[in-house]
Amino acid sequence: MTFAGKRVFVTGAATGIGRATADYLVAEGAKVLGAGLDGDDGKALASRYGESRLIFRESDLTREADVQAAVVAAQERFGGLDAVVNCAGIYPTGKRLEELSDEDWDRTIAVNLTAIFRVCRATLPLLRATGGGSIVNIASVHADATVPGVPAYAATKAAVVGLSRQMALDYAVDRIRVNAVLVGSVATRMTLDGLEAAGGAEALGLSFEPNRIARIANPSEIATAIGFLISDAASFVTGSAMQVDGGLLARLL
Ligand SMILES: NC(=O)c1ccc[n+]([C@@H]2O[C@H](COP(=O)([O-])OP(=O)(O)OC[C@H]3O[C@@H](n4cnc5c(N)ncnc54)[C@H](O)[C@@H]3O)[C@@H](O)[C@H]2O)c1
């Protein structure tokens, strides 16, 4: 797949899956506008490539003003957008529903769901002006099957799938495809911190061994799947919830 000439907005681009996606797309010829927290990592990423290939804007995407500023930058620097990848997210663990404060609940909804709504709302006009495009929203296996202690996270990831499916219908008329990715366990700080808290990978039935189904993925393996959904090779793929989970959801025990 080549992404030459494609202009892609990637949220959560400074770290983890977002960063791997930015690296992959730039390596294959895309221009990337990265937005998110973790500004030092974002700046390091930008300086590696130079502004003609990757721009990073430190942005709290729960703030409408930050979303707007990042999208204005995409318009000014790239002259528009061809694709959007919503990767930014948080994974608060260890509390059952009764233990969640309003603030806990609202924060998870704000980052994992409302920020996607805001980014899509702000970028859809740019994709439409391009004549069409692709939006990829990063959900999780937690949309379908989950673990104890993550009520808000599981709710947001199921909602991301529903939102993506619905948007696919409303925006087909604009030639904008919208897909969700049900990501399994990936070796980023989000999972590695969570695994430590849960007592290690084996306690969750996961393995780091490279030849096992339901092993832990390298972030680059999610990036290539995202790349497929962005690419013209996926021209008939919209409204899907694509599992990229090493067979995790296929496991009974
Ligand atoms: N790592 C996994 O195993 C896994 C599994 C399923 C789904 N996911 C999803 O993948 C996505 C990326 O996670 P990751 O594993 O790369 O972890 P990560 O912690 O490395 O990445 C999360 C990114 O989101 C950004 N972010 C958080 N709050 C933000 C905010 N308010 N505004 C802007 N940016 C914000 C962070 O700066 C960070 O770059 C998340 O949506 C996560 O839910 C991850």
Coordinates of C-alpha atoms and ligand atoms in Angstrom, one line a residue:
M1 CA 0.0 0.0 0.0
T2 CA 1.2 3.5 -0.7
F3 CA 0.0 6.6 0.9
A4 CA 1.8 9.1 -1.3
G5 CA -0.1 12.4 -1.3
K6 CA -2.5 11.3 1.5
R7 CA -3.0 13.8 4.3
V8 CA -3.9 12.1 7.5
F9 CA -5.0 13.5 10.9
V10 CA -3.9 11.1 13.7
T11 CA -4.9 11.6 17.3
G12 CA -2.9 10.2 20.2
A13 CA 0.1 10.4 17.7
A14 CA 2.8 10.9 20.3
T15 CA 2.8 7.4 21.8
G16 CA 1.7 3.8 21.3
I17 CA -0.6 2.8 18.5
G18 CA -1.0 6.4 17.3
R19 CA 2.7 6.9 17.0
A20 CA 3.2 3.5 15.2
T21 CA 0.4 4.6 12.8
A22 CA 2.1 8.0 12.2
D23 CA 5.5 6.2 11.6
Y24 CA 4.0 3.7 9.2
L25 CA 2.0 6.3 7.2
V26 CA 4.9 8.7 6.9
A27 CA 7.3 5.9 5.9
E28 CA 4.8 5.0 3.1
G29 CA 4.5 8.6 1.8
A30 CA 1.7 10.2 3.8
K31 CA 1.8 13.6 5.4
V32 CA 0.6 13.4 9.0
L33 CA -0.9 16.0 11.4
G34 CA -0.6 14.4 14.8
A35 CA -2.5 15.8 17.8
G36 CA -2.6 14.8 21.4
L37 CA -1.1 15.0 24.8
D38 CA 2.5 13.8 25.7
G39 CA 3.9 16.9 24.0
D40 CA 7.6 16.0 24.5
D41 CA 7.1 12.7 22.7
G42 CA 5.2 14.4 20.0
K43 CA 7.9 17.0 19.5
A44 CA 10.5 14.3 19.3
L45 CA 8.4 12.5 16.6
A46 CA 8.0 15.7 14.6
S47 CA 11.7 16.6 14.7
R48 CA 12.5 13.1 13.4
Y49 CA 10.6 13.7 10.2
G50 CA 10.5 17.5 9.6
E51 CA 7.5 19.6 9.0
S52 CA 6.9 18.7 5.4
R53 CA 6.1 15.1 6.5
L54 CA 4.8 15.3 10.1
I55 CA 3.5 18.1 12.2
F56 CA 2.6 17.5 15.9
R57 CA 0.2 19.8 17.8
E58 CA 0.0 19.3 21.5
S59 CA -3.8 19.2 22.1
D60 CA -6.3 18.2 24.7
L61 CA -9.0 16.8 22.4
T62 CA -11.6 17.1 25.2
R63 CA -11.4 20.9 24.5
E64 CA -13.2 22.1 21.5
A65 CA -10.8 25.0 21.0
D66 CA -7.8 22.5 20.8
V67 CA -9.7 20.4 18.3
Q68 CA -10.5 23.4 16.1
A69 CA -6.9 24.7 16.3
A70 CA -5.5 21.3 15.1
V71 CA -8.0 21.1 12.3
V72 CA -7.2 24.7 11.2
A73 CA -3.6 23.6 11.1
A74 CA -4.4 20.7 8.9
Q75 CA -6.2 23.0 6.5
E76 CA -3.4 25.7 6.5
R77 CA -0.4 23.3 6.3
F78 CA -1.8 20.5 4.2
G79 CA -4.6 22.2 2.3
G80 CA -7.1 19.6 3.5
L81 CA -7.4 16.0 4.7
D82 CA -7.9 12.6 3.2
A83 CA -8.2 10.5 6.3
V84 CA -8.6 10.7 10.1
V85 CA -7.5 8.2 12.7
N86 CA -8.9 8.6 16.2
C87 CA -6.4 6.8 18.5
A88 CA -6.4 9.0 21.6
G89 CA -7.7 7.2 24.6
I90 CA -7.4 6.3 28.3
Y91 CA -7.9 3.0 30.1
P92 CA -8.9 3.6 33.8
T93 CA -9.0 0.3 35.6
G94 CA -9.8 -1.2 39.0
K95 CA -13.1 0.3 39.9
R96 CA -16.6 -1.2 39.7
L97 CA -19.4 1.0 38.7
E98 CA -20.4 2.0 42.3
E99 CA -16.9 3.2 43.0
L100 CA -16.8 5.6 40.0
S101 CA -17.2 9.3 40.8
D102 CA -19.0 11.5 38.3
E103 CA -15.6 12.9 37.4
D104 CA -14.1 9.4 36.7
W105 CA -17.1 8.6 34.4
D106 CA -17.2 11.9 32.6
R107 CA -13.4 11.9 32.0
T108 CA -13.5 8.5 30.3
I109 CA -16.5 9.5 28.2
A110 CA -14.9 12.8 27.3
V111 CA -11.6 11.3 26.0
N112 CA -12.7 8.0 24.5
L113 CA -16.0 9.1 23.0
T114 CA -16.8 12.8 23.0
A115 CA -13.3 13.7 21.6
I116 CA -14.0 11.4 18.6
F117 CA -17.4 13.1 18.1
R118 CA -15.6 16.5 18.2
V119 CA -12.8 15.5 15.9
C120 CA -15.2 13.9 13.4
R121 CA -17.4 17.0 13.5
A122 CA -14.5 19.3 12.8
T123 CA -12.8 17.2 10.1
L124 CA -15.8 15.9 8.1
P125 CA -16.0 19.2 6.1
L126 CA -12.4 18.8 5.1
L127 CA -12.9 15.2 4.0
R128 CA -16.0 16.2 2.1
A129 CA -14.1 19.1 0.4
T130 CA -11.5 16.5 -0.7
G131 CA -14.3 14.6 -2.5
G132 CA -14.3 11.8 0.1
G133 CA -12.1 10.1 2.6
S134 CA -11.7 7.6 5.4
I135 CA -12.2 7.8 9.2
V136 CA -10.8 5.0 11.4
N137 CA -11.9 5.0 15.1
I138 CA -9.9 2.9 17.5
A139 CA -12.3 0.8 19.6
S140 CA -11.2 -2.3 21.5
V141 CA -12.1 -5.9 22.1
H142 CA -13.7 -4.5 25.2
A143 CA -16.6 -3.5 22.9
D144 CA -17.5 -7.2 22.7
A145 CA -16.0 -8.9 25.7
T146 CA -14.4 -7.3 28.7
V147 CA -12.7 -7.8 32.1
P148 CA -13.7 -6.8 35.6
G149 CA -13.2 -3.2 36.8
V150 CA -13.5 -1.2 33.6
P151 CA -17.2 -0.1 33.2
A152 CA -16.6 3.3 31.7
Y153 CA -13.9 2.0 29.3
A154 CA -16.1 -0.9 28.1
A155 CA -19.0 1.4 27.6
T156 CA -17.0 3.9 25.6
K157 CA -15.5 1.3 23.3
A158 CA -18.9 -0.3 22.5
A159 CA -20.2 3.2 21.8
V160 CA -17.3 3.9 19.4
V161 CA -18.4 0.9 17.4
G162 CA -22.0 2.1 17.3
L163 CA -21.0 5.6 16.4
S164 CA -18.7 4.5 13.6
R165 CA -21.4 2.2 12.1
Q166 CA -24.0 5.0 12.2
M167 CA -21.6 7.6 10.7
A168 CA -20.8 5.1 7.8
L169 CA -24.5 5.4 6.8
D170 CA -24.8 9.1 7.1
Y171 CA -21.6 9.9 5.2
A172 CA -21.6 7.4 2.5
V173 CA -23.3 10.0 0.4
D174 CA -20.1 12.1 0.8
R175 CA -17.9 9.2 -0.2
I176 CA -16.6 9.1 3.4
R177 CA -16.0 5.6 4.8
V178 CA -16.1 5.1 8.6
N179 CA -14.8 2.0 10.3
A180 CA -13.9 0.9 13.8
V181 CA -11.0 -1.3 14.9
L182 CA -11.5 -3.8 17.7
V183 CA -7.9 -3.8 18.9
G184 CA -6.7 -6.7 21.1
S185 CA -3.7 -6.5 23.5
V186 CA -0.9 -4.3 22.3
A187 CA 2.5 -3.7 23.9
T188 CA 2.0 0.0 24.7
R189 CA 2.3 1.7 28.1
M190 CA -1.6 1.4 28.4
T191 CA -1.5 -2.4 28.4
L192 CA 1.8 -2.9 30.1
D193 CA 0.7 -0.8 33.0
G194 CA -2.7 -2.6 33.1
L195 CA -1.0 -6.0 32.9
E196 CA 1.2 -5.2 35.8
A197 CA -1.8 -4.3 37.9
A198 CA -3.7 -7.5 36.9
G199 CA -0.8 -9.8 37.9
G200 CA 0.9 -10.3 34.6
A201 CA 0.0 -11.4 31.0
E202 CA -0.6 -15.0 31.9
A203 CA -3.3 -14.1 34.3
L204 CA -5.2 -12.8 31.4
G205 CA -4.5 -15.7 29.0
L206 CA -2.1 -13.7 27.0
S207 CA 1.4 -14.5 25.9
F208 CA 4.4 -12.5 24.6
E209 CA 5.5 -15.5 22.5
P210 CA 5.5 -14.5 18.8
N211 CA 4.0 -17.7 17.4
R212 CA 0.9 -17.9 19.6
I213 CA -2.7 -16.8 18.8
A214 CA -3.8 -14.2 21.4
R215 CA -0.3 -13.0 21.9
I216 CA 0.4 -9.4 22.6
A217 CA 0.8 -7.4 19.4
N218 CA 3.4 -4.9 18.4
P219 CA 1.8 -1.5 17.8
S220 CA 3.1 -1.7 14.2
E221 CA 0.7 -4.6 13.6
I222 CA -2.3 -2.4 14.4
A223 CA -0.8 0.4 12.3
T224 CA -0.8 -1.7 9.1
A225 CA -4.5 -2.7 9.7
I226 CA -5.4 1.0 10.1
G227 CA -3.4 1.7 7.0
F228 CA -5.5 -0.8 5.1
L229 CA -8.7 0.9 6.2
I230 CA -7.4 4.3 5.1
S231 CA -6.1 3.0 1.8
D232 CA -7.9 2.8 -1.6
A233 CA -7.6 -1.0 -1.2
A234 CA -10.5 -0.7 1.3
S235 CA -12.8 1.2 -1.1
F236 CA -15.7 -1.1 -0.3
V237 CA -15.1 -1.3 3.5
T238 CA -17.4 0.9 5.6
G239 CA -19.4 0.5 8.7
S240 CA -17.2 -2.4 9.8
A241 CA -15.8 -3.3 13.2
M242 CA -12.6 -5.0 12.2
Q243 CA -11.0 -7.3 14.8
V244 CA -7.3 -7.0 15.0
D245 CA -6.8 -9.0 18.1
G246 CA -4.7 -12.1 17.3
G247 CA -7.8 -14.3 17.8
L248 CA -8.5 -13.0 21.3
L249 CA -12.3 -12.8 20.8
A250 CA -12.3 -16.2 19.2
R251 CA -11.0 -17.8 22.4
L252 CA -13.6 -19.6 24.6
L253 CA -11.2 -20.4 27.5
Ligands
LIG1 N1 -2.8 -1.0 24.1 C1 -3.8 -1.9 23.9 O1 -3.7 -3.1 24.2 C2 -5.1 -1.4 23.4 C3 -6.2 -2.3 23.2 C4 -7.4 -1.9 22.7 C5 -7.6 -0.6 22.4 N2 -6.6 0.3 22.6 C6 -6.8 1.7 22.2 O2 -5.8 2.2 21.4 C7 -5.7 3.6 21.6 C8 -4.3 4.0 21.8 O3 -3.8 3.5 23.0 P1 -2.3 3.0 23.2 O4 -2.4 1.6 23.6 O5 -1.5 3.4 22.1 O6 -1.9 3.8 24.6 P2 -1.1 5.1 24.8 O7 -1.4 5.5 26.2 O8 0.3 5.0 24.3 O9 -1.8 6.2 23.8 C9 -2.9 6.9 24.2 C10 -2.7 8.3 23.5 O10 -3.9 9.1 23.8 C11 -3.5 10.4 24.1 N3 -4.5 11.1 24.9 C12 -5.0 10.7 26.1 N4 -5.8 11.7 26.5 C13 -5.9 12.6 25.6 C14 -6.6 13.8 25.5 N5 -7.4 14.3 26.4 N6 -6.4 14.6 24.3 C15 -5.5 14.2 23.4 N7 -4.8 13.0 23.5 C16 -5.0 12.3 24.5 C17 -2.1 10.3 24.8 O11 -1.4 11.4 24.8 C18 -1.5 9.1 24.1 O12 -0.7 9.5 23.1 C19 -6.7 3.9 22.7 O13 -7.9 4.4 22.2 C20 -6.9 2.6 23.4 O14 -8.1 2.6 24.1 C21 -5.4 -0.1 23.1

